[in-house]
């Protein structure tokens, strides 16, 4: 990566025009070098307006993550975390999975201002962009084995709910097993990947993508209804405050999950359940669809659905849930 690309993007973060000449003078390089760095940013999917005679600017002002502000927002639990902020990563989960395998400490958090190959479940992709989303992963090590972690993605959902409600996004709801919706549009997704034995100890890499301000060119790649914080919050939300608040609640909920299990968090999960007692479509991996009415979730986190064949249990790998809108 061109060493100047991100320093230039930081200079452009206020959304105002900067001439190529001024940028070149600022960094003590030629205008051709600036042009190359801008080309590289565009190749990474960053939208930059370039106007002859005026220079370069971003479509809108953006806020980038700041180390101290994240720690400040975590509060009392800040000493638990090892925090890494990156300008660019292809996938925070892939990066942290590798680090976890070579001994990265418990509670390592890796965030990227720009994630270019974000992943969803079963090979799906997560769309993000510079200033468009908060993308980070958290490594959590458990004494127990992977077999005891079946409710983990639901527990993470509870942590996100507490954090979003804390910063005033009261309309946030949960979609089983691991999405955050507002008004049935997706605000955030969770991807959990596990390492270790079924019997323990084990490690979970918890990846979270949360939309901040989705520009049109990112939104057009998302084939389901999406929403961002910009359209939900009354005032701009600083990504560092958001990340710190999320980490604080994740730490508390993950400790509750480890000591008391998902059963202890189940009632809270159900209070935020977007599809409780609603008709849904269930998409099966082989392309078939089933209809049913959601009855709730069991203490182990499986979804209970009333279908034509009676009450059925579905685990997270088996189906994708979709609402049936009139
Ligand atoms: P499931 O119900 O199985 O979780 P899902 O379609 O929500 O289904 P995920 O793997 O959780 O699947 O998330 C990936 C999907 O999320 C993508 O296929 C796309 O439809 C959607 N998506 C991708 N990027 C975004 C985004 N920035 N905001 C909202 N939705 C997104």
mmCIF file of C-alpha atoms in Angstrom, residues 119-120 126-127 132-136 153 156-157 159-161 164 169 172-182 184-191 207-212 214 222 224-229 232 242 246:
data_model
loop_
_atom_site.group_PDB
_atom_site.id
_atom_site.type_symbol
_atom_site.label_atom_id
_atom_site.label_comp_id
_atom_site.label_asym_id
_atom_site.label_seq_id
_atom_site.Cartn_x
_atom_site.Cartn_y
_atom_site.Cartn_z
ATOM 1 C CA UNK A 119 -17.379 -11.626 5.176
ATOM 2 C CA UNK A 120 -20.847 -12.773 6.234
ATOM 3 C CA UNK A 126 -20.292 -7.711 4.176
ATOM 4 C CA UNK A 127 -20.249 -4.350 2.390
ATOM 5 C CA UNK A 132 -19.469 4.175 5.917
ATOM 6 C CA UNK A 133 -19.177 1.568 8.630
ATOM 7 C CA UNK A 134 -17.605 0.496 11.862
ATOM 8 C CA UNK A 135 -15.856 -2.824 11.263
ATOM 9 C CA UNK A 136 -14.048 -4.652 14.035
ATOM 10 C CA UNK A 153 -23.927 -15.170 18.778
ATOM 11 C CA UNK A 156 -23.344 -10.882 21.403
ATOM 12 C CA UNK A 157 -26.670 -9.580 20.060
ATOM 13 C CA UNK A 159 -24.462 -6.754 24.110
ATOM 14 C CA UNK A 160 -25.107 -4.789 20.910
ATOM 15 C CA UNK A 161 -28.658 -4.050 22.046
ATOM 16 C CA UNK A 164 -27.223 0.833 20.991
ATOM 17 C CA UNK A 169 -30.863 3.960 19.234
ATOM 18 C CA UNK A 172 -32.853 -1.452 17.464
ATOM 19 C CA UNK A 173 -34.113 -5.051 17.473
ATOM 20 C CA UNK A 174 -32.653 -8.529 17.078
ATOM 21 C CA UNK A 175 -33.151 -10.936 14.231
ATOM 22 C CA UNK A 176 -32.242 -14.527 14.983
ATOM 23 C CA UNK A 177 -29.505 -15.618 15.050
ATOM 24 C CA UNK A 178 -27.215 -12.630 14.668
ATOM 25 C CA UNK A 179 -28.466 -9.484 12.951
ATOM 26 C CA UNK A 180 -29.458 -6.091 14.306
ATOM 27 C CA UNK A 181 -32.462 -4.503 12.616
ATOM 28 C CA UNK A 182 -34.167 -1.144 12.814
ATOM 29 C CA UNK A 184 -36.803 -4.459 9.645
ATOM 30 C CA UNK A 185 -33.754 -3.015 7.898
ATOM 31 C CA UNK A 186 -30.323 -4.358 8.730
ATOM 32 C CA UNK A 187 -28.110 -2.037 10.765
ATOM 33 C CA UNK A 188 -25.411 -4.489 11.845
ATOM 34 C CA UNK A 189 -24.261 -8.063 11.349
ATOM 35 C CA UNK A 190 -22.255 -10.446 13.511
ATOM 36 C CA UNK A 191 -19.940 -13.186 12.283
ATOM 37 C CA UNK A 207 -16.715 -9.875 13.973
ATOM 38 C CA UNK A 208 -19.115 -6.951 13.874
ATOM 39 C CA UNK A 209 -20.027 -4.656 10.996
ATOM 40 C CA UNK A 210 -22.255 -1.711 11.835
ATOM 41 C CA UNK A 211 -23.428 0.827 9.265
ATOM 42 C CA UNK A 212 -22.536 4.439 10.026
ATOM 43 C CA UNK A 214 -23.829 4.148 3.776
ATOM 44 C CA UNK A 222 -26.553 -4.948 -0.594
ATOM 45 C CA UNK A 224 -31.554 -6.720 1.395
ATOM 46 C CA UNK A 225 -32.971 -3.649 3.161
ATOM 47 C CA UNK A 226 -30.210 -1.849 5.076
ATOM 48 C CA UNK A 227 -30.101 1.191 7.341
ATOM 49 C CA UNK A 228 -27.336 3.298 8.894
ATOM 50 C CA UNK A 229 -26.740 5.227 12.129
ATOM 51 C CA UNK A 232 -31.357 6.902 12.855
ATOM 52 C CA UNK A 242 -19.487 3.813 19.450
ATOM 53 C CA UNK A 246 -19.764 -1.638 22.200
#
